[in-house]
mmCIF file of C-alpha atoms in Angstrom:
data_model
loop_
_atom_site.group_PDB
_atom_site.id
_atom_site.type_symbol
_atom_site.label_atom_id
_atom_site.label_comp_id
_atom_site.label_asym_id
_atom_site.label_seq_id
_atom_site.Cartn_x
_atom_site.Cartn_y
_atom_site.Cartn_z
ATOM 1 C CA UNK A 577 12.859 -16.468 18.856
ATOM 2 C CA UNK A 578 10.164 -18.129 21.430
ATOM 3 C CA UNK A 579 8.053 -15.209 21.212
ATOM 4 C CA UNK A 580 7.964 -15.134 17.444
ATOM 5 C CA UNK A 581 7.099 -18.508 17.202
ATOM 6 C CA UNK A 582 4.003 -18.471 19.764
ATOM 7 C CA UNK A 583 2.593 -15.469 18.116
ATOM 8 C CA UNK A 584 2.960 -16.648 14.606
ATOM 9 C CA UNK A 585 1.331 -20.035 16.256
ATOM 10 C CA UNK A 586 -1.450 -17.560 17.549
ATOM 11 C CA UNK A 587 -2.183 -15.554 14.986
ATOM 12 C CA UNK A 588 -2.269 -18.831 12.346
ATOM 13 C CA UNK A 589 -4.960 -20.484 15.029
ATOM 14 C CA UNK A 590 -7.067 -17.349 15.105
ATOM 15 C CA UNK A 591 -6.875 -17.014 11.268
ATOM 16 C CA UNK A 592 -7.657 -20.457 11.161
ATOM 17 C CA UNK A 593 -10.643 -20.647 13.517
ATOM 18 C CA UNK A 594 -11.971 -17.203 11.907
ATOM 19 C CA UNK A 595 -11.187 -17.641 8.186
ATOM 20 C CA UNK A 596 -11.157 -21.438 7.741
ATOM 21 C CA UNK A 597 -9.673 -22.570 4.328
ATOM 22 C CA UNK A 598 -9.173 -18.509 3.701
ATOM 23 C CA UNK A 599 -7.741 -17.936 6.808
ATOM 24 C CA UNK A 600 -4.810 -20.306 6.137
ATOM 25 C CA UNK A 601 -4.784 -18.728 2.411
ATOM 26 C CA UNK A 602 -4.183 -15.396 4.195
ATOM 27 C CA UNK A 603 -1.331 -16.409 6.412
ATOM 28 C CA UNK A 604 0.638 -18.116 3.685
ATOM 29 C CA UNK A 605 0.428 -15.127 1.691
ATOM 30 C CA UNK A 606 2.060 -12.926 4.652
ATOM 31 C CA UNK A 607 5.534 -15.369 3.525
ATOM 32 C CA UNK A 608 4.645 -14.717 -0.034
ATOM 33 C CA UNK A 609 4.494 -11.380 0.145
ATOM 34 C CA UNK A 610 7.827 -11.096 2.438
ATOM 35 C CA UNK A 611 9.430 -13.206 -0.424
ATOM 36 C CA UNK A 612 8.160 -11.112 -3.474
ATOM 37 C CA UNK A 613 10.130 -8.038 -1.442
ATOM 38 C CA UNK A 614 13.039 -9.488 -0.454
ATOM 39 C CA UNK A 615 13.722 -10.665 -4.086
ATOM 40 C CA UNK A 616 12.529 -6.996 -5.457
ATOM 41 C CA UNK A 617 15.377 -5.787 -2.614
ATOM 42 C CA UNK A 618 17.532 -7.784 -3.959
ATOM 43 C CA UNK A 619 17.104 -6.788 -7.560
ATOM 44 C CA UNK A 620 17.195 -3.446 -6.357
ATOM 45 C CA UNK A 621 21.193 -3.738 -5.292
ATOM 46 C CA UNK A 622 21.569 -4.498 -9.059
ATOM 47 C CA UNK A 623 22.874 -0.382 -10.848
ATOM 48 C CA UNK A 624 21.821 -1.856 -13.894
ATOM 49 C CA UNK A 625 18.091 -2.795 -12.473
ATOM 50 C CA UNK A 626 15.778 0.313 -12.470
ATOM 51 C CA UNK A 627 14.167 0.511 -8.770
ATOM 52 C CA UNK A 628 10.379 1.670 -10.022
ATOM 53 C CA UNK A 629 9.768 -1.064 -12.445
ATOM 54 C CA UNK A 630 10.838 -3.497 -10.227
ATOM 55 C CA UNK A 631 8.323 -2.041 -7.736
ATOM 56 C CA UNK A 632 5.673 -2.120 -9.862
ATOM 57 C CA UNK A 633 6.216 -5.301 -10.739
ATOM 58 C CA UNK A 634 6.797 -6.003 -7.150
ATOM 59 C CA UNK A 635 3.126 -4.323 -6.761
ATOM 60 C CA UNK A 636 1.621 -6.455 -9.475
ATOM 61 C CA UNK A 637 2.814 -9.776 -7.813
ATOM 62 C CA UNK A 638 1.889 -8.411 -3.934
ATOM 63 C CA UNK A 639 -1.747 -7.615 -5.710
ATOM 64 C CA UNK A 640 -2.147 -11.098 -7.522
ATOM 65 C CA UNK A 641 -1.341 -12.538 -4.269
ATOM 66 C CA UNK A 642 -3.586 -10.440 -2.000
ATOM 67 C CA UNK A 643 -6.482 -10.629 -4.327
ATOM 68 C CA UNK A 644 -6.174 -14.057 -6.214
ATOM 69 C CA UNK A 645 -5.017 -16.232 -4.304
ATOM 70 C CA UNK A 646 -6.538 -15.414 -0.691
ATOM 71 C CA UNK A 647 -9.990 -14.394 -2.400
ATOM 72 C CA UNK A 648 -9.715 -16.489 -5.515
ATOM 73 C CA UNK A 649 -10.317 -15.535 -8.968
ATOM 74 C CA UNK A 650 -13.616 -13.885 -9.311
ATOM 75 C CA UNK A 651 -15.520 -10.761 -10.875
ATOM 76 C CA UNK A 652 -14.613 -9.192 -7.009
ATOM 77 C CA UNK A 653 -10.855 -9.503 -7.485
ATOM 78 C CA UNK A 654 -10.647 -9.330 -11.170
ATOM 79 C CA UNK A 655 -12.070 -5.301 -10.980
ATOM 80 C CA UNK A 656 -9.969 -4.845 -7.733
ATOM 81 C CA UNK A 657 -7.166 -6.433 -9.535
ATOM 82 C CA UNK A 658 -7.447 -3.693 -12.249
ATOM 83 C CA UNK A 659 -8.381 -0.270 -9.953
ATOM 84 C CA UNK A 660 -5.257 -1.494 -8.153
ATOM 85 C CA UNK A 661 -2.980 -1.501 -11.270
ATOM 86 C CA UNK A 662 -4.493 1.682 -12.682
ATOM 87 C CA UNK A 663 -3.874 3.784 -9.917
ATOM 88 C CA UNK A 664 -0.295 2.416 -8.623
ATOM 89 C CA UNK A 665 0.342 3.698 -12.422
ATOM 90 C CA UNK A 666 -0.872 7.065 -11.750
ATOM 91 C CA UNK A 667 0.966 7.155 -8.080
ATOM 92 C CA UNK A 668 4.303 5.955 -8.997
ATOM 93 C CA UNK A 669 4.179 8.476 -11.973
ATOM 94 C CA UNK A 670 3.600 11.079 -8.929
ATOM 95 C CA UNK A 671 5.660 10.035 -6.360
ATOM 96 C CA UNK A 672 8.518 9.904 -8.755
ATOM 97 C CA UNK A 673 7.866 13.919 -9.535
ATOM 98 C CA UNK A 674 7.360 14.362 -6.006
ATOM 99 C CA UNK A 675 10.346 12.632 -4.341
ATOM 100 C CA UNK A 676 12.464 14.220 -6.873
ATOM 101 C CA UNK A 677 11.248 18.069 -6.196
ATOM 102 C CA UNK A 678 11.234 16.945 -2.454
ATOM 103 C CA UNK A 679 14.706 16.124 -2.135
ATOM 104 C CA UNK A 680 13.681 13.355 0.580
ATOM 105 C CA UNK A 681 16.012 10.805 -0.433
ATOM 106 C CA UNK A 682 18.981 9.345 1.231
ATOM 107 C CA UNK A 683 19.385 9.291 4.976
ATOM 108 C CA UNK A 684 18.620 12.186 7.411
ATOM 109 C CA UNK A 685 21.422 13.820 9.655
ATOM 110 C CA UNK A 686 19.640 11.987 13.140
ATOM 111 C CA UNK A 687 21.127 8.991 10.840
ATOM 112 C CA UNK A 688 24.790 10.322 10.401
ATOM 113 C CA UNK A 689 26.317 8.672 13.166
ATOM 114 C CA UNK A 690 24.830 5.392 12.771
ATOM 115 C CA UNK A 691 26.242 5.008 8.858
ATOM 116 C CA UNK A 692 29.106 7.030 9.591
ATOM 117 C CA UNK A 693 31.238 3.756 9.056
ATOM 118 C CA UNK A 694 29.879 2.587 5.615
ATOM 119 C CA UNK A 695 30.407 3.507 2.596
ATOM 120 C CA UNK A 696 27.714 5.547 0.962
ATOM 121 C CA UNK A 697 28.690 5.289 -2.921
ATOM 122 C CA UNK A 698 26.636 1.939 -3.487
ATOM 123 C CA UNK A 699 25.613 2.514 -7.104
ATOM 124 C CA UNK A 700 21.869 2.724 -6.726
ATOM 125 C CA UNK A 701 19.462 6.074 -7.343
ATOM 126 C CA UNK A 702 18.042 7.267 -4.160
ATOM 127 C CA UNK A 703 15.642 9.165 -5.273
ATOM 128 C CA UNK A 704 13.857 6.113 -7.218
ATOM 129 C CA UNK A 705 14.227 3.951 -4.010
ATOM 130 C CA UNK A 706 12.626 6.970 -2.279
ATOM 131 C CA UNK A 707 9.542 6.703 -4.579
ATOM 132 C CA UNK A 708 10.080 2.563 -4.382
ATOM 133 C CA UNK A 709 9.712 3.431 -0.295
ATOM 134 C CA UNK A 710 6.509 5.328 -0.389
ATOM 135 C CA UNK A 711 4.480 3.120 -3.043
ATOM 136 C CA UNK A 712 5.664 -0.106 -1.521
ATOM 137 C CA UNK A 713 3.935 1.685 2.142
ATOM 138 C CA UNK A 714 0.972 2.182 0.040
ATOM 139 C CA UNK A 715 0.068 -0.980 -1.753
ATOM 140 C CA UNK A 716 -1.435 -2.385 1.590
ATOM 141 C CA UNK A 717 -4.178 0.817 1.978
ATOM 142 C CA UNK A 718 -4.943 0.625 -1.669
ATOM 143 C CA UNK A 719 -5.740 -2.912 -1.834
ATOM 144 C CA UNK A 720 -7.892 -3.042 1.589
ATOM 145 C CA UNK A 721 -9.725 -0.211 -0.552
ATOM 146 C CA UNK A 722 -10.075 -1.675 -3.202
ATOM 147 C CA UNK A 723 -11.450 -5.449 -2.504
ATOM 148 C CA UNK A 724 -14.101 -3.382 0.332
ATOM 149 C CA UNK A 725 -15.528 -1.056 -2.642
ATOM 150 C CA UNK A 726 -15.667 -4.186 -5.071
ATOM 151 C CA UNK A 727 -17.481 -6.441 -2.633
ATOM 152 C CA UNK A 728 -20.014 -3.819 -1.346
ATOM 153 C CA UNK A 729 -20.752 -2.856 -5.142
ATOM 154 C CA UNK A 730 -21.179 -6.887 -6.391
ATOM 155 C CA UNK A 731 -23.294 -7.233 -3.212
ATOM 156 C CA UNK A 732 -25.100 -4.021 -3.979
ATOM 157 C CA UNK A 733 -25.450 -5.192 -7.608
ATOM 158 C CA UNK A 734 -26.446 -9.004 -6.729
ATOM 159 C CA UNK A 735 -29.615 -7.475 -4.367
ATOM 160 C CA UNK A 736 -30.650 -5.090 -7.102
ATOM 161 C CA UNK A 737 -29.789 -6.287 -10.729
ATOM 162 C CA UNK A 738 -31.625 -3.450 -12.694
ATOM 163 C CA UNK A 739 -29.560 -0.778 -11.576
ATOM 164 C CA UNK A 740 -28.051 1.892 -13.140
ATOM 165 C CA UNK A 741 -24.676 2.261 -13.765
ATOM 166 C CA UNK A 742 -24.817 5.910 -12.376
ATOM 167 C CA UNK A 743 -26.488 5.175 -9.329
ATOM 168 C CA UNK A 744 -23.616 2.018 -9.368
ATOM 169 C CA UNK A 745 -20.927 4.491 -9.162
ATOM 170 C CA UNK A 746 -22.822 6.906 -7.022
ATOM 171 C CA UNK A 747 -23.633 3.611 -4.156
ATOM 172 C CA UNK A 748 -19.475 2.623 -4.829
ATOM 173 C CA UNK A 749 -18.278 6.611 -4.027
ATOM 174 C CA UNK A 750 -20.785 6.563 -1.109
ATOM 175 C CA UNK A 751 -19.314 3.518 0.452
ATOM 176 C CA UNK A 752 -15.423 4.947 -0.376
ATOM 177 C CA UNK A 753 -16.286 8.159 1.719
ATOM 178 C CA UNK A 754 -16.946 5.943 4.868
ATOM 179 C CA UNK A 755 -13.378 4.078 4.033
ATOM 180 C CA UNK A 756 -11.654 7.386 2.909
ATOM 181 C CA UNK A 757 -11.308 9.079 6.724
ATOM 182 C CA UNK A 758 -10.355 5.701 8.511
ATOM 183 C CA UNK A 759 -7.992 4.332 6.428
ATOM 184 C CA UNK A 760 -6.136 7.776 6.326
ATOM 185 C CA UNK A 761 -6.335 7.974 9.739
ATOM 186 C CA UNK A 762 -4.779 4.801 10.186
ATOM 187 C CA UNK A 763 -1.560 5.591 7.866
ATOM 188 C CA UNK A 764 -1.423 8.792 10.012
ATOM 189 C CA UNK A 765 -1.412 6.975 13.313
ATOM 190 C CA UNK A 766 0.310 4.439 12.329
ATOM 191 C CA UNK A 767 3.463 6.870 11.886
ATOM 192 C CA UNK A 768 3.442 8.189 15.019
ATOM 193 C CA UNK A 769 3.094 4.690 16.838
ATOM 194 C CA UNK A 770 5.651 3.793 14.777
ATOM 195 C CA UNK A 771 8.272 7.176 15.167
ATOM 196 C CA UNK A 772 6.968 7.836 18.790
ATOM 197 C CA UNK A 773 10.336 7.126 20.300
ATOM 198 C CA UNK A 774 11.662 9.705 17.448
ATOM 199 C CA UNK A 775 9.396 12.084 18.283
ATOM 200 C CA UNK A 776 10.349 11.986 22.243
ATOM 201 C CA UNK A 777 13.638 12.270 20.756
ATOM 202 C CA UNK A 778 13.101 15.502 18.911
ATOM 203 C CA UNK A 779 11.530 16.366 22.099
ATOM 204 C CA UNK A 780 14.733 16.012 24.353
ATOM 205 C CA UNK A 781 17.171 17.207 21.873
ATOM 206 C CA UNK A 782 15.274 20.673 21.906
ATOM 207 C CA UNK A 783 13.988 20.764 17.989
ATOM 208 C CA UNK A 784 11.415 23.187 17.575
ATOM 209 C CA UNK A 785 8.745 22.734 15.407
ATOM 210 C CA UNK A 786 10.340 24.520 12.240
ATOM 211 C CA UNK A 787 13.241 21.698 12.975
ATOM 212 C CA UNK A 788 10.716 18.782 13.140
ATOM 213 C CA UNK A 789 9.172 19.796 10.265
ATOM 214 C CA UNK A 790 11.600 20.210 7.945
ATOM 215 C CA UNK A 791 13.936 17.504 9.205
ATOM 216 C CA UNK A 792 14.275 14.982 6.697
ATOM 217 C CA UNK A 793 13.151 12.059 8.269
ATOM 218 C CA UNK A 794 10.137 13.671 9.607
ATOM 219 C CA UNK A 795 8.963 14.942 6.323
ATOM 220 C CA UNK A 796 9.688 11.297 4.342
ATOM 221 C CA UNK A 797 7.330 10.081 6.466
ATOM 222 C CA UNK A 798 4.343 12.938 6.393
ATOM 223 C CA UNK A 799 5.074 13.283 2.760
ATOM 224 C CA UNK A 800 4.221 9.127 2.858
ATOM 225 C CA UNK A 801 1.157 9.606 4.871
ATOM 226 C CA UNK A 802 -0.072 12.031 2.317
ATOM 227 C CA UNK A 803 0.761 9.952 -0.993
ATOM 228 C CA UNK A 804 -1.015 7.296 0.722
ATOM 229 C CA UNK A 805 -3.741 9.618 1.332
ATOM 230 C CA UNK A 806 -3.909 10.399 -2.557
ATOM 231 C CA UNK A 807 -3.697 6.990 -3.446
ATOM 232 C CA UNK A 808 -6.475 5.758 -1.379
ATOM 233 C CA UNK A 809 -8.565 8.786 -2.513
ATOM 234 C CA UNK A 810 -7.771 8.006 -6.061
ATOM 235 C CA UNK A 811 -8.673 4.182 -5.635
ATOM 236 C CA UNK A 812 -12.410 5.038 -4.669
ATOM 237 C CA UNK A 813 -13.446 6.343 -7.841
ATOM 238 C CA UNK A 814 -11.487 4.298 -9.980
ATOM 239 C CA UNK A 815 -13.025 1.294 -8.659
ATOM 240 C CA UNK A 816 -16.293 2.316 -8.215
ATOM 241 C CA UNK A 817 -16.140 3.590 -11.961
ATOM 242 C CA UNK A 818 -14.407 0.385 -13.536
ATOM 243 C CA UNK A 819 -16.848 -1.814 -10.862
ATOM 244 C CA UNK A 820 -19.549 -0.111 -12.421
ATOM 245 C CA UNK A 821 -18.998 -0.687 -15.944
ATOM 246 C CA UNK A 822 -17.786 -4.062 -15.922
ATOM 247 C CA UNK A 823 -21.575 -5.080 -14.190
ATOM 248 C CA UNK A 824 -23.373 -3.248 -16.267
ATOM 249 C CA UNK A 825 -21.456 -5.059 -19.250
ATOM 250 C CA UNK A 826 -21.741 -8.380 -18.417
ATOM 251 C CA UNK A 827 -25.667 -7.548 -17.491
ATOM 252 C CA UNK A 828 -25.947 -6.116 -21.208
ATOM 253 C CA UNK A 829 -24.266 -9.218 -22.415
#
């Protein structure tokens, strides 16, 4: 419990020292954002409660948070604020097919010992909380890619007010394909720092590669990498195409 305190205590100071008024904007919203998914969790447990729309509306409150009240309300996180929406639509649509023709749901038989004692008939769709899973891992990517393309474009925009909305959206995709390969390559690493001790695991027990693969706990999370992957390369050109359009507008008006 020590240890948690001190580095929450750290990691407020350096937020603090770093990002001022923002800084302590940004830390609150850590609690926030733990709060908005324990309640969707617990509306979850409900048979009655359908698990995606709670996520998305989990998603839409995790985004107003992230965007309005850290950054403020602003033309930055107003056309963030809307990418974000827009293409959490189009993933959950996906996922849904996807975790559903995957069969990834549920637990995987590395897991069978440890649940052995519980029951497993708890009333809720696994396959929805599957999808719930993987968009709720993906939020965080498509946000971080979102606000970055928004604030490069208005900065973009703000040095050079006369131009084009095609050369707009051309400067906004440019600027996504720097983002694109590190923040995939930080969902993918993030998985294995996170499922090293799994992997030694598989190591020791013997699997070989056509076990790994198609185990189901190693192919929930590759099969989250990649929807992550599609939702950050979706994000790119929706915001650079709705960042476009909305400065052009207002510079028309």
């Amino acid at each position: 419990m020590n240890v948690l305190v001190w580095l929450a205590a750290i990691l407020f100071i350096l937020m603090v020292l770093i990002g001022g008024k923002k800084g302590v904007r940004s830390f609150l919203s850590l609690f926030l954002n733990i709060g908005v998914l324990f309640v969707a969790i617990f509306f979850m447990t409900n048979p009655e409660n359908s698990p995606i729309i709670i996520t998305f509306i989990a998603c839409t409150l995790i985004s107003w948070i992230s965007l309005f009240y850290i950054n403020e309300k602003n033309s930055k996180t107003i056309t963030a604020f809307i990418s974000t929406m827009i293409t959490i639509v189009i993933l959950l649509l996906f996922i849904v097919i996807v975790t559903e023709k995957s069969k990834i749901q549920g637990f995987g038989e590395e897991s069978t010992e440890e649940i052995s004692m519980f029951s497993l008939y708890i009333g809720v769709n696994f396959a929805q909380i599957g999808a719930s899973v993987i968009i709720m891992s993906t939020i965080g990517a498509i946000l971080d890619v979102a606000i970055s393309i928004a604030s490069s474009m208005h900065e973009i925009y703000h040095h050079n007010p006369i131009i084009s909305r095609k050369k707009l959206f051309t400067s906004g995709l440019n600027i996504g394909k720097d983002i694109l390969g590190t923040d995939t390559n930080t969902l993918f690493f993030a998985f294995f720092g996170g499922y090293l001790g799994l992997l030694i695991w598989f190591k020791d027990l013997s699997y070989s590669i056509g076990d790994i693969v198609n185990s189901k706990v190693f192919s929930t999370e590759i099969i989250t990498i990649f929807c992550a992957g599609i939702g950050i390369a979706l994000i790119i050109p929706i915001t650079a195409s709705v960042n476009a359009y909305y400065l052009v507008k207002t510079r028309e008006k």
